Amino acid sequence: MENSTEDYRIQSFDLDTQVLLKTALKDPGSVNLEKVSNIIVDQSLKDQVFSKEAGRICYTIVQAEAKQSNGNVFRRNLLNRLQQEFKGREETRGRSLQEWVCYVTFICNIFDYLKVNNMPMVALVHPVYDCLIRLAQPDALMNEEEVDCLVLQLHRIGEQLEKVNGQRMDELFFLLRDGFLLQEGLSSMARLLLLEILEFRAGGWMLSSTAHKYYYSEIAD
Amino acid sequence: MSEWTRSRRRDAPSGQYDDRSSGPSRWSHCRKRGVDGSLRANREAEGDDRENGSYRHADNRHASFTTPESAGPVSRCGRQADWGSQVEDDEMRRDVHRDMQRYRRRILGAEVTQRERKTSSGSSGSCDSREGDNMETDEAVLLRRQKQINYGKNTLAYDRYIKEVPKHMRQPGVHPKTPNKFRKYSRRSWDQQIKLWKVKLHAWDPPTEDSQDKVLDNIEELGLDDVMDIELDFPTLSDSQDAPASVTAHSLSLEGEDCLGTPVKLQKTEDPESA
């Protein structure tokens, strides 16, 4: 198995927690999975690097638990905790932009990694859209942090999301075009990010090689 | 909303769900996971400390004996609201649809064989598609039945049974056979089949040190009402006995399903219709 500690980025936890997480990965039945799910969510809300990759560790624990006992205690607690945080998302955003961005990153990462019979979890589709559409509101577009988060999520899960619900993707992209075109005071970095994601979707969730060159090549001289 | 407060309450060592699923009744004692899906092993010690009878229904039935089927509308609606349960329901719905397609294929196969047989023996093929017509396709019913089946399979007894008795050794009427969720049955008939199935499964309960006491407990718990209930219910089983011979392969071999064979295993059971 390739589940070395580094794969799951759990070095930032204290030693006891690292042991707990490692045990959860190998023998989920022997630990309190509700506690494990809370630890992972708490860390995701604090640590942006972790929130981008937390889906992977969650996926492994879900698989291990299903294989070991056909159970889904971990997944249930994880999702219900996510739901709890979802309810308070506007307060979270008001309190700490960073935590809000971490939350969106995390829920999108879970959406990306955890599947039910190889299909996205339907329960998460609307919540994920709600978060992304919140990021596309004028006040959020003024924060580069939020724009950055929004386009990153769309790069990762945009295509899957559109497949399960194209209408809401259209709704989201109306906002993005409006923002790009009409919103005053938008930084040029934010505009660049928006333009790229508009092109990205228009190209069937791919950048043409010339577009890629435009956005990603080092500027010659 | 209420689910969240409930799940928060679960943080406390004596959350409602924990109490329910780790009580000391015989039925719950061999359950692998509690109502909330948590493995019971973690809480076994806790449960043993509890006083007998502290979590009983008014009718002296242990709370953990309540099956998901009869958990009542309040709890079911509450649970559907949370994401965890939504995903689980989603998962089960997909599984049920997959099973339904497999079952349809099997019926088709069986019908072809039967038609050939009928033609050669010269009898009419009027009831060829009977099994297909008889199929239960109502998703709500199938999901409800699947939940009941899952509940029965989520036992140590079931694990022991499938391990000790390989499939080809199982004899109709002797060994428990999972009721066929795709056949049309009345609610009452189905619930009765589930009940009898679970009673039979209990023959494979893991032996316990105090098994003597448990048997005595059971005898105490077994009131006259239950015997009456089962006798009254019994005739409804006959509605599957006159099923056409063609479906023997799929039918539930109910003919041997007599409850007289396992009197000691009789339990107080839920009757959702009258409850």
Short mmCIF file of C-alpha atoms in Angstrom, two decimals:
data_model
loop_
_atom_site.label_atom_id
_atom_site.label_comp_id
_atom_site.label_asym_id
_atom_site.label_seq_id
_atom_site.Cartn_x
_atom_site.Cartn_y
_atom_site.Cartn_z
CA MET A 1 0.00 0.00 0.00
CA GLU A 2 1.18 3.46 -0.79
CA ASN A 3 -0.39 5.18 2.13
CA SER A 4 2.75 6.66 3.49
CA THR A 5 2.26 9.56 5.81
CA GLU A 6 3.26 12.08 3.22
CA ASP A 7 0.49 11.12 0.85
CA TYR A 8 -2.06 12.30 3.31
CA ARG A 9 -0.24 15.36 4.60
CA ILE A 10 -0.80 14.45 8.18
CA GLN A 11 2.59 15.62 9.41
CA SER A 12 1.08 18.87 10.62
CA PHE A 13 -0.91 17.04 13.30
CA ASP A 14 0.47 16.36 16.75
CA LEU A 15 1.93 12.91 17.29
CA ASP A 16 -1.08 11.36 19.02
CA THR A 17 -3.36 12.53 16.25
CA GLN A 18 -1.01 11.20 13.60
CA VAL A 19 -1.13 7.81 15.28
CA LEU A 20 -4.92 8.00 15.44
CA LEU A 21 -5.18 8.87 11.75
CA LYS A 22 -2.76 6.16 10.73
CA THR A 23 -4.77 3.64 12.71
CA ALA A 24 -7.98 4.91 11.12
CA LEU A 25 -6.46 4.23 7.71
CA LYS A 26 -5.44 0.67 8.55
CA ASP A 27 -7.96 -0.51 11.09
CA PRO A 28 -10.89 1.91 11.16
CA GLY A 29 -12.94 -0.36 13.40
CA SER A 30 -10.56 0.16 16.30
CA VAL A 31 -10.86 3.93 16.54
CA ASN A 32 -13.61 6.43 17.17
CA LEU A 33 -14.43 7.42 13.62
CA GLU A 34 -16.61 10.30 14.65
CA LYS A 35 -13.64 11.82 16.41
CA VAL A 36 -11.46 11.16 13.37
CA SER A 37 -13.92 12.88 11.06
CA ASN A 38 -14.06 15.89 13.35
CA ILE A 39 -10.28 16.11 13.48
CA ILE A 40 -10.09 16.09 9.71
CA VAL A 41 -12.80 18.72 9.28
CA ASP A 42 -11.28 20.96 11.96
CA GLN A 43 -7.87 20.76 10.35
CA SER A 44 -9.31 21.41 6.89
CA LEU A 45 -10.97 24.57 8.11
CA LYS A 46 -7.65 25.84 9.47
CA ASP A 47 -5.14 24.62 6.97
CA GLN A 48 -5.57 25.50 3.32
CA VAL A 49 -2.96 23.06 2.11
CA PHE A 50 -4.63 20.23 3.97
CA SER A 51 -8.12 21.18 2.79
CA LYS A 52 -6.99 20.74 -0.81
CA GLU A 53 -5.94 17.15 -0.24
CA ALA A 54 -8.13 16.01 2.65
CA GLY A 55 -10.49 14.20 0.30
CA ARG A 56 -7.85 11.59 -0.32
CA ILE A 57 -7.46 10.56 3.30
CA CYS A 58 -11.26 10.59 3.69
CA TYR A 59 -11.62 8.38 0.65
CA THR A 60 -9.14 5.88 2.05
CA ILE A 61 -10.84 5.74 5.43
CA VAL A 62 -14.27 5.32 3.81
CA GLN A 63 -12.95 2.45 1.70
CA ALA A 64 -11.21 0.84 4.65
CA GLU A 65 -14.33 1.02 6.79
CA ALA A 66 -16.57 -0.34 4.06
CA LYS A 67 -14.18 -3.20 3.43
CA GLN A 68 -13.69 -4.03 7.07
CA SER A 69 -17.23 -3.94 8.36
CA ASN A 70 -19.39 -2.74 5.51
CA GLY A 71 -19.92 0.32 7.66
CA ASN A 72 -20.15 4.02 6.88
CA VAL A 73 -19.90 5.71 10.25
CA PHE A 74 -17.02 7.86 9.13
CA ARG A 75 -18.73 9.05 5.96
CA ARG A 76 -21.95 9.81 7.77
CA ASN A 77 -20.23 11.87 10.44
CA LEU A 78 -18.09 13.62 7.90
CA LEU A 79 -21.06 14.60 5.75
CA ASN A 80 -23.19 15.67 8.67
CA ARG A 81 -20.39 17.80 10.04
CA LEU A 82 -19.97 19.34 6.58
CA GLN A 83 -23.68 20.06 6.55
CA GLN A 84 -23.46 21.69 9.95
CA GLU A 85 -20.68 23.96 8.71
CA PHE A 86 -22.64 24.63 5.54
CA LYS A 87 -25.51 26.05 7.56
CA GLY A 88 -23.21 28.52 9.22
CA ARG A 89 -21.25 29.43 6.11
CA GLU A 90 -22.29 33.08 5.96
CA GLU A 91 -21.22 33.62 9.57
CA THR A 92 -18.00 31.79 8.82
CA ARG A 93 -17.34 34.07 5.88
CA GLY A 94 -18.03 37.14 7.99
CA ARG A 95 -15.73 35.89 10.72
CA SER A 96 -12.83 34.62 8.67
CA LEU A 97 -12.38 34.69 4.92
CA GLN A 98 -9.66 32.12 5.22
CA GLU A 99 -11.85 29.64 7.03
CA TRP A 100 -14.61 30.14 4.48
CA VAL A 101 -12.22 29.52 1.60
CA CYS A 102 -10.93 26.44 3.39
CA TYR A 103 -14.47 25.18 3.80
CA VAL A 104 -15.27 25.56 0.11
CA THR A 105 -12.00 23.90 -0.84
CA PHE A 106 -12.72 21.03 1.49
CA ILE A 107 -16.32 20.36 0.46
CA CYS A 108 -15.28 20.45 -3.20
CA ASN A 109 -12.43 18.06 -2.50
CA ILE A 110 -14.83 15.67 -0.77
CA PHE A 111 -17.19 15.96 -3.71
CA ASP A 112 -14.30 15.09 -5.97
CA TYR A 113 -13.00 12.09 -4.01
CA LEU A 114 -15.99 10.43 -2.41
CA LYS A 115 -18.32 8.73 -4.84
CA VAL A 116 -21.33 6.50 -4.47
CA ASN A 117 -21.10 3.68 -7.00
CA ASN A 118 -18.75 5.84 -9.03
CA MET A 119 -21.23 8.68 -9.20
CA PRO A 120 -20.95 12.03 -7.43
CA MET A 121 -22.92 12.25 -4.21
CA VAL A 122 -26.19 13.89 -5.14
CA ALA A 123 -26.60 15.34 -1.67
CA LEU A 124 -23.56 17.54 -2.22
CA VAL A 125 -24.38 18.93 -5.67
CA HIS A 126 -26.54 21.83 -4.59
CA PRO A 127 -24.47 22.73 -1.55
CA VAL A 128 -21.33 22.84 -3.69
CA TYR A 129 -23.09 25.04 -6.23
CA ASP A 130 -24.37 27.27 -3.43
CA CYS A 131 -20.81 27.78 -2.24
CA LEU A 132 -19.43 28.50 -5.70
CA ILE A 133 -22.27 30.85 -6.56
CA ARG A 134 -21.61 32.66 -3.30
CA LEU A 135 -18.00 33.10 -4.42
CA ALA A 136 -19.24 34.60 -7.68
CA GLN A 137 -21.21 37.39 -6.01
CA PRO A 138 -19.84 40.92 -6.54
CA ASP A 139 -18.56 41.31 -2.98
CA ALA A 140 -16.67 38.03 -3.16
CA LEU A 141 -15.19 38.81 -6.57
CA MET A 142 -13.47 41.76 -4.92
CA ASN A 143 -11.35 39.36 -2.87
CA GLU A 144 -8.65 37.70 -4.87
CA GLU A 145 -8.52 34.92 -2.29
CA GLU A 146 -12.10 33.99 -3.06
CA VAL A 147 -11.72 34.31 -6.82
CA ASP A 148 -8.65 32.14 -6.66
CA CYS A 149 -10.56 29.52 -4.69
CA LEU A 150 -13.51 29.66 -7.09
CA VAL A 151 -11.49 29.09 -10.23
CA LEU A 152 -9.41 26.37 -8.59
CA GLN A 153 -12.57 24.45 -7.68
CA LEU A 154 -13.99 24.89 -11.16
CA HIS A 155 -10.78 23.57 -12.68
CA ARG A 156 -11.02 20.50 -10.50
CA ILE A 157 -14.70 19.62 -10.42
CA GLY A 158 -16.38 21.93 -12.94
CA GLU A 159 -16.87 19.27 -15.52
CA GLN A 160 -18.37 16.75 -13.09
CA LEU A 161 -20.65 19.39 -11.64
CA GLU A 162 -21.91 20.43 -15.03
CA LYS A 163 -22.70 16.83 -15.88
CA VAL A 164 -24.91 16.37 -12.87
CA ASN A 165 -26.55 19.78 -13.11
CA GLY A 166 -25.86 21.95 -16.16
CA GLN A 167 -28.47 24.53 -15.35
CA ARG A 168 -26.78 25.73 -12.22
CA MET A 169 -23.46 25.84 -14.02
CA ASP A 170 -25.06 28.19 -16.54
CA GLU A 171 -26.35 30.29 -13.68
CA LEU A 172 -22.86 30.44 -12.20
CA PHE A 173 -21.27 31.41 -15.49
CA PHE A 174 -23.76 34.24 -16.08
CA LEU A 175 -22.45 35.69 -12.84
CA LEU A 176 -18.85 35.15 -13.88
CA ARG A 177 -19.32 36.86 -17.25
CA ASP A 178 -21.10 39.76 -15.60
CA GLY A 179 -18.35 40.03 -13.06
CA PHE A 180 -15.65 39.92 -15.67
CA LEU A 181 -17.33 42.42 -17.95
CA LEU A 182 -19.22 44.81 -15.73
CA GLN A 183 -17.84 44.86 -12.25
CA GLU A 184 -15.87 47.93 -11.41
CA GLY A 185 -12.88 47.82 -9.16
CA LEU A 186 -11.96 44.25 -10.03
CA SER A 187 -8.22 43.69 -9.89
CA SER A 188 -6.53 42.70 -13.13
CA MET A 189 -5.47 39.44 -11.46
CA ALA A 190 -9.11 38.65 -10.71
CA ARG A 191 -10.03 39.48 -14.31
CA LEU A 192 -7.29 37.25 -15.60
CA LEU A 193 -8.50 34.35 -13.46
CA LEU A 194 -12.10 34.89 -14.59
CA LEU A 195 -11.14 35.14 -18.25
CA GLU A 196 -9.19 31.93 -18.00
CA ILE A 197 -12.03 30.00 -16.41
CA LEU A 198 -14.47 31.37 -19.02
CA GLU A 199 -12.19 30.11 -21.75
CA PHE A 200 -11.62 26.87 -19.90
CA ARG A 201 -15.29 25.98 -19.79
CA ALA A 202 -15.92 27.25 -23.30
CA GLY A 203 -13.24 24.86 -24.51
CA GLY A 204 -15.07 21.90 -22.98
CA TRP A 205 -13.25 22.13 -19.64
CA MET A 206 -9.89 22.26 -21.38
CA LEU A 207 -7.54 25.03 -22.36
CA SER A 208 -6.40 25.10 -25.94
CA SER A 209 -2.65 24.94 -26.23
CA THR A 210 -2.44 28.57 -27.27
CA ALA A 211 -4.61 29.62 -24.37
CA HIS A 212 -2.44 27.54 -22.11
CA LYS A 213 0.62 29.25 -23.45
CA TYR A 214 -1.00 32.63 -22.89
CA TYR A 215 -1.92 31.95 -19.27
CA TYR A 216 0.97 29.81 -18.13
CA SER A 217 4.13 30.47 -20.10
CA GLU A 218 6.85 32.53 -18.63
CA ILE A 219 7.01 35.80 -20.41
CA ALA A 220 9.87 35.76 -22.87
CA ASP A 221 12.01 38.72 -21.96
CA MET B 1 -32.25 20.72 11.92
CA SER B 2 -33.23 18.27 14.59
CA GLU B 3 -30.77 15.76 13.21
CA TRP B 4 -27.94 18.14 13.90
CA THR B 5 -28.88 18.77 17.44
CA ARG B 6 -29.19 15.07 17.80
CA SER B 7 -25.82 14.39 16.31
CA ARG B 8 -24.31 16.97 18.59
CA ARG B 9 -25.90 15.30 21.49
CA ARG B 10 -24.22 12.13 20.33
CA ASP B 11 -20.94 13.69 21.37
CA ALA B 12 -21.97 13.13 24.92
CA PRO B 13 -21.12 9.65 26.17
CA SER B 14 -24.77 8.78 26.67
CA GLY B 15 -26.29 9.98 23.41
CA GLN B 16 -29.73 8.78 22.61
CA TYR B 17 -28.63 6.49 19.83
CA ASP B 18 -25.91 4.90 21.85
CA ASP B 19 -28.32 4.02 24.58
CA ARG B 20 -30.67 2.45 22.17
CA SER B 21 -28.23 0.27 20.41
CA SER B 22 -26.05 -0.97 23.18
CA GLY B 23 -28.61 -2.19 25.63
CA PRO B 24 -28.40 -5.67 26.99
CA SER B 25 -31.25 -7.49 25.26
CA ARG B 26 -30.51 -10.71 23.53
CA TRP B 27 -31.56 -9.33 20.19
CA SER B 28 -29.31 -6.36 20.37
CA HIS B 29 -26.50 -8.30 21.89
CA CYS B 30 -25.65 -10.03 18.64
CA ARG B 31 -26.04 -6.98 16.48
CA LYS B 32 -22.81 -5.95 14.79
CA ARG B 33 -23.74 -2.31 14.52
CA GLY B 34 -26.18 -0.13 16.30
CA VAL B 35 -29.02 1.85 14.77
CA ASP B 36 -26.61 4.62 13.90
CA GLY B 37 -24.30 2.19 12.15
CA SER B 38 -21.51 2.41 14.69
CA LEU B 39 -19.79 -0.83 15.45
CA ARG B 40 -21.12 -2.14 18.69
CA ALA B 41 -17.88 -3.59 19.90
CA ASN B 42 -16.68 -0.17 20.98
CA ARG B 43 -19.54 0.20 23.35
CA GLU B 44 -19.99 -3.29 24.62
CA ALA B 45 -18.51 -2.51 28.00
CA GLU B 46 -20.75 0.46 28.45
CA GLY B 47 -23.81 -1.57 27.64
CA ASP B 48 -23.01 -4.29 30.11
CA ASP B 49 -22.94 -1.83 32.94
CA ARG B 50 -26.42 -0.69 32.31
CA GLU B 51 -29.27 -1.99 34.33
CA ASN B 52 -31.60 -4.38 32.66
CA GLY B 53 -34.83 -2.80 31.67
CA SER B 54 -33.73 0.78 31.87
CA TYR B 55 -34.38 1.40 28.19
CA ARG B 56 -37.54 -0.47 27.64
CA HIS B 57 -40.68 0.43 25.83
CA ALA B 58 -43.85 0.68 27.80
CA ASP B 59 -44.79 -2.83 26.71
CA ASN B 60 -41.62 -4.21 28.27
CA ARG B 61 -39.93 -4.68 24.94
CA HIS B 62 -36.36 -3.60 24.67
CA ALA B 63 -35.90 -0.37 22.78
CA SER B 64 -33.10 -1.71 20.62
CA PHE B 65 -35.37 -4.40 19.36
CA THR B 66 -37.20 -1.85 17.28
CA THR B 67 -36.32 -2.38 13.65
CA PRO B 68 -35.82 0.45 11.16
CA GLU B 69 -39.07 -0.60 9.57
CA SER B 70 -41.02 0.30 12.64
CA ALA B 71 -38.85 3.13 13.86
CA GLY B 72 -41.71 5.45 13.12
CA PRO B 73 -42.12 8.32 10.74
CA VAL B 74 -40.55 10.92 12.98
CA SER B 75 -37.15 9.37 13.09
CA ARG B 76 -37.15 8.44 9.43
CA CYS B 77 -38.05 11.90 8.20
CA GLY B 78 -35.53 13.46 10.52
CA ARG B 79 -32.79 11.26 9.23
CA GLN B 80 -33.50 11.86 5.60
CA ALA B 81 -32.70 15.51 6.04
CA ASP B 82 -29.04 15.01 6.82
CA TRP B 83 -26.44 14.52 4.14
CA GLY B 84 -25.10 11.31 5.59
CA SER B 85 -28.49 9.62 5.39
CA GLN B 86 -29.24 11.12 2.00
CA VAL B 87 -26.10 9.56 0.61
CA GLU B 88 -26.89 6.23 2.26
CA ASP B 89 -30.41 6.24 0.82
CA ASP B 90 -28.96 7.13 -2.53
CA GLU B 91 -26.56 4.24 -2.30
CA MET B 92 -29.31 1.81 -1.33
CA ARG B 93 -31.59 3.06 -4.10
CA ARG B 94 -28.90 2.38 -6.68
CA ASP B 95 -28.25 -1.05 -5.24
CA VAL B 96 -31.94 -1.88 -5.32
CA HIS B 97 -32.20 -0.80 -8.96
CA ARG B 98 -29.20 -2.90 -9.84
CA ASP B 99 -30.73 -5.89 -8.05
CA MET B 100 -33.99 -5.27 -9.88
CA GLN B 101 -32.27 -5.51 -13.26
CA ARG B 102 -30.48 -8.69 -12.27
CA TYR B 103 -33.73 -10.15 -11.04
CA ARG B 104 -35.48 -9.27 -14.31
CA ARG B 105 -32.77 -11.04 -16.23
CA ARG B 106 -33.12 -14.09 -14.04
CA ILE B 107 -36.87 -14.16 -14.54
CA LEU B 108 -36.41 -13.93 -18.29
CA GLY B 109 -34.02 -16.84 -18.21
CA ALA B 110 -36.39 -18.92 -16.11
CA GLU B 111 -39.36 -18.11 -18.32
CA VAL B 112 -37.59 -19.26 -21.43
CA THR B 113 -36.74 -22.60 -19.85
CA GLN B 114 -40.26 -22.95 -18.60
CA ARG B 115 -41.82 -22.20 -21.94
CA GLU B 116 -39.76 -24.93 -23.53
CA ARG B 117 -40.80 -27.37 -20.87
CA LYS B 118 -44.44 -26.41 -21.21
CA THR B 119 -44.43 -26.77 -24.95
CA SER B 120 -43.01 -30.24 -24.77
CA SER B 121 -45.55 -31.37 -22.22
CA GLY B 122 -48.37 -29.78 -24.17
CA SER B 123 -49.80 -27.57 -21.45
CA SER B 124 -50.79 -23.99 -22.03
CA GLY B 125 -48.35 -21.18 -21.47
CA SER B 126 -50.95 -18.82 -20.08
CA CYS B 127 -49.06 -18.01 -16.93
CA ASP B 128 -45.68 -17.63 -18.56
CA SER B 129 -45.18 -14.07 -17.51
CA ARG B 130 -46.82 -14.44 -14.18
CA GLU B 131 -43.61 -13.97 -12.27
CA GLY B 132 -42.80 -10.85 -14.23
CA ASP B 133 -46.24 -9.41 -13.62
CA ASN B 134 -45.94 -10.30 -9.99
CA MET B 135 -42.79 -8.34 -9.50
CA GLU B 136 -42.73 -5.61 -6.90
CA THR B 137 -41.36 -2.48 -8.55
CA ASP B 138 -42.47 0.21 -6.13
CA GLU B 139 -39.24 1.83 -5.07
CA ALA B 140 -40.54 2.87 -1.68
CA VAL B 141 -41.61 -0.68 -0.90
CA LEU B 142 -38.34 -2.14 -2.14
CA LEU B 143 -36.29 0.30 -0.11
CA ARG B 144 -38.33 -0.43 2.98
CA ARG B 145 -37.88 -4.15 2.49
CA GLN B 146 -34.18 -3.78 1.78
CA LYS B 147 -33.78 -1.92 5.05
CA GLN B 148 -35.42 -4.77 6.91
CA ILE B 149 -33.21 -7.30 5.16
CA ASN B 150 -30.09 -5.29 5.87
CA TYR B 151 -31.11 -5.15 9.46
CA GLY B 152 -31.35 -8.92 9.65
CA LYS B 153 -28.07 -9.37 7.84
CA ASN B 154 -26.35 -6.95 10.15
CA THR B 155 -26.05 -9.59 12.83
CA LEU B 156 -23.33 -11.87 14.07
CA ALA B 157 -25.80 -14.72 13.64
CA TYR B 158 -26.07 -14.04 9.92
CA ASP B 159 -22.29 -13.91 9.55
CA ARG B 160 -21.98 -17.22 11.34
CA TYR B 161 -24.76 -18.75 9.30
CA ILE B 162 -23.35 -17.90 5.87
CA LYS B 163 -19.95 -19.08 7.03
CA GLU B 164 -21.11 -22.37 8.51
CA VAL B 165 -23.65 -23.32 5.87
CA PRO B 166 -22.42 -22.88 2.31
CA LYS B 167 -25.06 -21.91 -0.19
CA HIS B 168 -25.38 -25.30 -1.86
CA MET B 169 -25.93 -26.97 1.49
CA ARG B 170 -28.91 -24.85 2.42
CA GLN B 171 -32.20 -26.71 2.39
CA PRO B 172 -35.53 -25.06 1.89
CA GLY B 173 -37.54 -25.14 5.05
CA VAL B 174 -34.57 -26.15 7.14
CA HIS B 175 -32.34 -23.14 6.74
CA PRO B 176 -33.35 -19.52 6.84
CA LYS B 177 -33.87 -18.03 3.41
CA THR B 178 -33.93 -14.32 2.89
CA PRO B 179 -37.42 -13.25 1.77
CA ASN B 180 -37.58 -12.27 -1.87
CA LYS B 181 -38.11 -8.54 -1.92
CA PHE B 182 -39.19 -8.52 -5.56
CA ARG B 183 -42.27 -10.65 -5.10
CA LYS B 184 -45.64 -9.07 -4.43
CA TYR B 185 -46.73 -9.62 -0.89
CA SER B 186 -49.05 -7.81 1.41
CA ARG B 187 -47.32 -5.72 3.99
CA ARG B 188 -48.47 -8.10 6.66
CA SER B 189 -47.25 -11.17 4.85
CA TRP B 190 -43.88 -9.58 4.18
CA ASP B 191 -43.40 -8.47 7.75
CA GLN B 192 -44.25 -11.96 8.89
CA GLN B 193 -41.71 -13.49 6.55
CA ILE B 194 -39.05 -11.15 7.86
CA LYS B 195 -40.04 -12.02 11.38
CA LEU B 196 -39.78 -15.75 10.76
CA TRP B 197 -36.51 -15.32 8.90
CA LYS B 198 -34.98 -13.47 11.79
CA VAL B 199 -36.26 -16.02 14.27
CA LYS B 200 -34.58 -18.77 12.26
CA LEU B 201 -31.35 -16.80 12.01
CA HIS B 202 -31.17 -16.67 15.76
CA ALA B 203 -30.28 -20.34 15.79
CA TRP B 204 -26.83 -19.12 14.75
CA ASP B 205 -26.45 -16.63 17.53
CA PRO B 206 -22.98 -16.79 19.01
CA PRO B 207 -22.92 -18.79 22.21
CA THR B 208 -22.62 -16.68 25.31
CA GLU B 209 -21.57 -17.53 28.84
CA ASP B 210 -24.89 -16.57 30.26
CA SER B 211 -26.90 -18.14 27.48
CA GLN B 212 -28.88 -20.08 30.06
CA ASP B 213 -30.17 -16.85 31.55
CA LYS B 214 -31.00 -15.48 28.16
CA VAL B 215 -33.17 -18.43 27.31
CA LEU B 216 -35.01 -17.98 30.55
CA ASP B 217 -35.44 -14.31 29.79
CA ASN B 218 -36.89 -15.15 26.45
CA ILE B 219 -39.39 -17.51 27.89
CA GLU B 220 -40.49 -14.81 30.28
CA GLU B 221 -40.76 -12.34 27.46
CA LEU B 222 -42.79 -14.69 25.34
CA GLY B 223 -46.33 -13.79 26.15
CA LEU B 224 -49.53 -15.39 24.98
CA ASP B 225 -50.12 -12.46 22.67
CA ASP B 226 -47.21 -13.41 20.53
CA VAL B 227 -48.28 -16.95 20.06
CA MET B 228 -51.71 -15.71 19.10
CA ASP B 229 -50.22 -13.16 16.79
CA ILE B 230 -48.18 -15.70 14.94
CA GLU B 231 -51.04 -18.14 14.65
CA LEU B 232 -53.29 -15.44 13.30
CA ASP B 233 -50.67 -14.36 10.84
CA PHE B 234 -49.83 -17.79 9.67
CA PRO B 235 -52.61 -18.31 7.12
CA THR B 236 -51.40 -15.31 5.13
CA LEU B 237 -48.32 -17.26 4.25
CA SER B 238 -50.34 -19.60 2.13
CA ASP B 239 -50.75 -16.96 -0.53
CA SER B 240 -47.33 -17.83 -1.80
CA GLN B 241 -47.77 -21.56 -1.58
CA ASP B 242 -50.09 -21.71 -4.53
CA ALA B 243 -47.57 -19.91 -6.68
CA PRO B 244 -47.02 -21.64 -10.01
CA ALA B 245 -44.48 -24.39 -10.12
CA SER B 246 -42.50 -22.40 -12.63
CA VAL B 247 -41.24 -20.07 -10.01
CA THR B 248 -40.01 -22.61 -7.54
CA ALA B 249 -36.51 -21.54 -8.25
CA HIS B 250 -37.22 -18.04 -7.04
CA SER B 251 -39.99 -18.60 -4.62
CA LEU B 252 -39.49 -18.60 -0.94
CA SER B 253 -39.72 -22.12 0.19
CA LEU B 254 -42.29 -21.27 2.74
CA GLU B 255 -43.80 -24.69 3.01
CA GLY B 256 -41.32 -25.66 5.69
CA GLU B 257 -41.45 -22.33 7.40
CA ASP B 258 -43.46 -23.67 10.33
CA CYS B 259 -42.84 -21.78 13.49
CA LEU B 260 -43.60 -24.85 15.57
CA GLY B 261 -40.15 -26.14 14.75
CA THR B 262 -38.44 -23.39 16.65
CA PRO B 263 -40.56 -22.63 19.66
CA VAL B 264 -37.70 -21.59 21.90
CA LYS B 265 -36.56 -19.02 19.39
CA LEU B 266 -39.85 -17.22 19.33
CA GLN B 267 -39.47 -13.65 20.29
CA LYS B 268 -41.52 -10.68 21.05
CA THR B 269 -41.71 -9.05 17.71
CA GLU B 270 -42.87 -5.79 16.33
CA ASP B 271 -46.16 -5.66 14.57
CA PRO B 272 -46.05 -2.35 12.74
CA GLU B 273 -49.58 -2.67 11.45
CA SER B 274 -51.15 -2.83 14.84
CA ALA B 275 -48.60 -0.73 16.69
#
